[in-house]
């Protein structure tokens, strides 16, 4: 599947949410990264034909998605940032209902719903009402409905919000497993959720693409600028305000600090391999 996004623009009154977004996507996982307000949800809602853009077009395998209409929606699985689940349905009935809406044949979806509920750790509560679910359980159910029917294009907006670390790993592995023959777009501000599985990263800043490249290439941009230093507790606040700090980790002597700097920040700084987290810090702190 190929998705071609051409010159998408969207403003809300005077707020420009997307300036001029173009990209070409194939199979694999694409991470759409950026802090709150950078335009991720706006783009994902437009890509799923849930919001009308001011200008621009989106083509799936060469055909405009608006013209494809139902044909496009058949190949799409979408989890919005604030999914509206039906509180009085059980998890299983909700998924059956979604399967019917998607026009899936019954002999197929019954088995698939069982599998999805198991994979997402909801098999024990499949007959419980959604209103009794925790935030994380609702989140996993929303992911399940997006994957239902094995769509070619899967778009997930902040899928891991409210999940605990083990659930995050489970979702990450699941997406990684299914991504070989599908286009998966994940909008998130949590770098660690996509660092290991994304083929391509798109950094958005105030509606503008500031980087669209492979993970390896994104890391290459900051190679030689990531340093680790050790500081004691007394130095901490002055050191942290002086540098662009990526991560701070407590160690036996004080803190191990990863920071971004074009020049060696101090005598005993050690150069380290860049991570996507460093990349994110670099893009959004300068
Ligand atoms: P993100 O998903 O990256 O947090 P959004 O796409 O939600 O970003 O928002 C991008 C910008 O558009 C923000 O400045 C936000 O305040 C604004 N915005 C989003 N939705 C609306 C709306 N319905 N009405 C007015 N402004 C909006
Ligand atoms: Mg959002």
Coordinates of N, CA and C in Angstrom, one line a residue, residues 2 43 62 68 104 122 146 156 194 215 222 227 236 266 271 276:
X2 N 0.5 2.2 -0.8 CA 1.2 3.5 -0.8 C 0.3 4.6 -0.4
X43 N -3.4 16.1 11.8 CA -3.0 15.3 10.6 C -3.7 14.0 10.6
X62 N -2.6 5.7 -5.3 CA -2.9 6.6 -6.5 C -4.3 7.2 -6.6
X68 N -12.5 7.6 -3.0 CA -12.6 6.1 -2.6 C -13.7 5.9 -1.6
X104 N -17.4 -7.0 8.1 CA -16.6 -8.2 8.1 C -17.5 -9.4 8.2
X122 N -7.3 -8.8 27.4 CA -8.6 -8.5 27.8 C -9.5 -9.7 27.8
X146 N -9.1 -1.0 16.2 CA -8.4 -0.4 15.0 C -7.8 -1.6 14.2
X156 N -2.9 5.2 14.6 CA -3.1 5.2 16.1 C -2.7 6.5 16.6
X194 N 8.2 4.1 20.2 CA 8.4 3.9 18.8 C 9.9 3.7 18.4
X215 N 15.1 6.2 11.1 CA 15.6 6.4 12.5 C 17.1 6.6 12.4
X222 N 22.8 13.9 14.9 CA 23.2 14.4 16.1 C 24.5 13.7 16.6
X227 N 26.6 13.8 24.9 CA 27.6 13.6 25.9 C 27.0 13.1 27.2
X236 N 23.7 19.9 40.6 CA 22.6 19.5 39.7 C 21.9 20.7 39.1
X266 N 32.4 19.7 29.0 CA 33.4 19.8 30.1 C 34.5 18.8 29.9
X271 N 31.7 11.1 25.1 CA 30.8 11.0 24.0 C 30.0 9.7 24.0
X276 N 17.0 8.0 20.0 CA 15.9 8.8 19.5 C 15.4 9.9 20.5

